[in-house]
Amino acid sequence: MKKIVLIMLTLSLMACGSSKTVRTSKKVIKGDWQLNSITYDKAGTYNVKLLNDASKACFENSTWKFIPNNNTGVYSIEGSTCETGERNFIFTIQEIDEATGLYDFLLKPTDAKGKSETNQGFRLKLTSLSDTLMQWQQTVSVDGAPFTISMNFSKLQ
């Protein structure tokens, strides 16, 4: 009887954990990254404020640190025309389709103590993740049509 209870408990704990793919992604995302470029799927000049924080120019070359054991991180913006400094966030990787490798990535700005001031989050797609490169995509609506923003990162050594 004790063995049956132990097996049932083990199975229920395994069912509640995140998938192997998400756990692997958290290991890969751990560390320091640089946001190298931001691109759009449509040609033109756009005035985009990313994460309700800063412009494309301010975000490019920003540095990001991901700490997956507590799902927190910080990014730092530098630049003479930008509001510089560190911004804290919490993040969650939620698996959508293991076959395609597409994920929802939820990023929520916080204060330094991990408290959300606005309870606002940003849902992005983690469309590519390797040991050295990562890409997020966010699709918004512009004049009633979908508009995709791609954020391209490289891992810092």
Coordinates of C-alpha atoms in Angstrom, one line a residue:
M1 CA 0.0 0.0 0.0
K2 CA 2.8 2.4 0.9
K3 CA 4.4 1.7 -2.5
I4 CA 1.2 2.5 -4.3
V5 CA 0.8 5.8 -2.4
L6 CA 4.5 6.7 -3.1
I7 CA 4.1 6.0 -6.9
M8 CA 0.8 8.0 -7.0
L9 CA 2.5 10.9 -5.3
T10 CA 5.5 10.8 -7.6
L11 CA 3.3 10.7 -10.7
S12 CA 1.2 13.7 -9.5
L13 CA 4.3 15.8 -8.8
M14 CA 5.7 15.0 -12.2
A15 CA 2.5 16.0 -13.9
C16 CA 2.6 19.4 -12.1
G17 CA 6.1 20.3 -13.3
S18 CA 7.0 22.1 -16.5
S19 CA 7.7 20.2 -19.6
K20 CA 11.3 19.0 -20.4
T21 CA 11.3 21.5 -23.3
V22 CA 10.5 24.5 -21.1
R23 CA 13.0 23.3 -18.5
T24 CA 15.7 23.1 -21.2
S25 CA 14.8 26.6 -22.4
K26 CA 15.2 28.0 -18.9
K27 CA 18.7 26.5 -18.8
V28 CA 19.6 28.0 -22.2
I29 CA 18.1 31.5 -21.4
K30 CA 20.1 31.8 -18.1
G31 CA 22.7 34.4 -18.2
D32 CA 23.6 37.7 -20.0
W33 CA 22.3 38.7 -23.4
Q34 CA 22.5 41.7 -25.6
L35 CA 19.5 42.9 -27.7
N36 CA 21.4 43.5 -31.0
S37 CA 18.6 44.6 -33.3
I38 CA 14.9 45.2 -33.6
T39 CA 13.2 44.7 -37.0
Y40 CA 9.7 45.0 -38.3
D41 CA 7.9 42.8 -40.9
K42 CA 6.8 45.9 -42.9
A43 CA 9.0 48.5 -44.5
G44 CA 8.8 52.0 -43.2
T45 CA 9.7 54.3 -40.3
Y46 CA 7.7 53.6 -37.1
N47 CA 7.7 55.3 -33.8
V48 CA 7.5 52.3 -31.5
K49 CA 7.7 52.4 -27.7
L50 CA 8.7 48.9 -26.6
L51 CA 7.4 47.4 -23.4
N52 CA 5.9 50.9 -22.6
D53 CA 9.4 52.0 -21.8
A54 CA 11.6 53.3 -24.6
S55 CA 12.2 53.6 -28.3
K56 CA 13.8 51.1 -30.6
A57 CA 17.0 53.1 -30.7
C58 CA 17.2 53.0 -26.9
F59 CA 16.6 49.2 -26.7
E60 CA 19.1 48.3 -29.3
N61 CA 22.4 47.2 -27.6
S62 CA 20.7 47.0 -24.3
T63 CA 21.9 44.2 -22.0
W64 CA 19.6 41.6 -20.3
K65 CA 20.2 39.2 -17.5
F66 CA 17.9 36.2 -17.0
I67 CA 17.8 34.3 -13.7
P68 CA 15.5 31.3 -14.3
N69 CA 15.6 29.7 -10.9
N70 CA 13.3 32.5 -9.6
N71 CA 12.0 33.8 -13.1
T72 CA 13.5 37.3 -12.6
G73 CA 15.8 39.5 -14.7
V74 CA 17.0 42.9 -15.3
Y75 CA 17.7 44.9 -18.5
S76 CA 19.9 48.0 -18.8
I77 CA 19.4 50.8 -21.3
E78 CA 22.2 53.2 -22.1
G79 CA 22.4 56.1 -24.5
S80 CA 22.5 59.9 -24.5
T81 CA 19.0 60.4 -25.7
C82 CA 17.5 57.6 -23.5
E83 CA 16.3 57.3 -20.0
T84 CA 19.2 55.2 -18.8
G85 CA 19.3 52.6 -16.1
E86 CA 18.2 49.2 -15.0
R87 CA 14.7 47.8 -15.2
N88 CA 13.6 44.7 -13.3
F89 CA 11.2 42.2 -14.6
I90 CA 9.8 38.7 -14.0
F91 CA 9.3 36.3 -16.8
T92 CA 7.5 33.0 -17.6
I93 CA 8.1 30.7 -20.5
Q94 CA 4.8 28.9 -21.4
E95 CA 4.9 26.1 -24.0
I96 CA 2.5 26.4 -26.9
D97 CA 3.6 23.7 -29.4
E98 CA 6.6 21.5 -28.8
A99 CA 6.5 20.3 -32.4
T100 CA 7.0 23.9 -33.8
G101 CA 9.1 25.1 -30.9
L102 CA 7.0 28.2 -30.5
Y103 CA 6.4 29.6 -27.0
D104 CA 4.6 32.3 -25.2
F105 CA 7.0 34.4 -23.2
L106 CA 5.4 36.6 -20.6
L107 CA 7.5 39.6 -19.4
K108 CA 6.2 41.7 -16.5
P109 CA 8.1 44.9 -15.3
T110 CA 8.6 45.1 -11.5
D111 CA 10.4 47.3 -9.0
A112 CA 13.8 46.2 -7.6
K113 CA 12.0 44.0 -5.0
G114 CA 10.0 42.1 -7.6
K115 CA 6.7 43.9 -7.0
S116 CA 4.6 44.9 -10.0
E117 CA 3.5 48.5 -9.9
T118 CA 1.1 48.4 -12.8
N119 CA 0.2 44.7 -13.0
Q120 CA 1.0 45.1 -16.7
G121 CA 2.7 42.3 -18.7
F122 CA 3.8 41.8 -22.3
R123 CA 3.1 38.5 -24.1
L124 CA 5.8 37.8 -26.7
K125 CA 6.6 34.7 -28.8
L126 CA 10.0 33.1 -28.1
T127 CA 10.5 32.1 -31.7
S128 CA 14.1 31.0 -31.6
L129 CA 16.5 30.0 -28.8
S130 CA 19.9 28.4 -29.0
D131 CA 23.0 28.6 -26.9
T132 CA 24.1 31.8 -28.6
L133 CA 21.0 33.4 -30.2
M134 CA 17.4 34.2 -29.2
Q135 CA 14.5 35.9 -30.9
W136 CA 11.3 37.3 -29.6
Q137 CA 8.4 38.4 -31.7
Q138 CA 5.4 40.6 -30.7
T139 CA 2.5 41.1 -33.1
V140 CA 0.4 44.2 -32.6
S141 CA -2.2 45.9 -34.8
V142 CA -1.4 48.9 -36.9
D143 CA -4.3 50.4 -38.9
G144 CA -6.2 47.2 -38.4
A145 CA -3.5 44.9 -39.8
P146 CA -1.0 42.7 -38.0
F147 CA 2.4 44.2 -37.5
T148 CA 5.3 42.0 -36.1
I149 CA 8.2 43.3 -34.2
S150 CA 11.2 41.0 -33.9
M151 CA 13.8 41.4 -31.1
N152 CA 17.1 39.7 -31.9
F153 CA 19.5 38.8 -29.0
S154 CA 23.0 37.3 -28.7
K155 CA 24.4 35.7 -25.6
L156 CA 27.3 37.4 -23.9
Q157 CA 30.3 35.4 -22.8

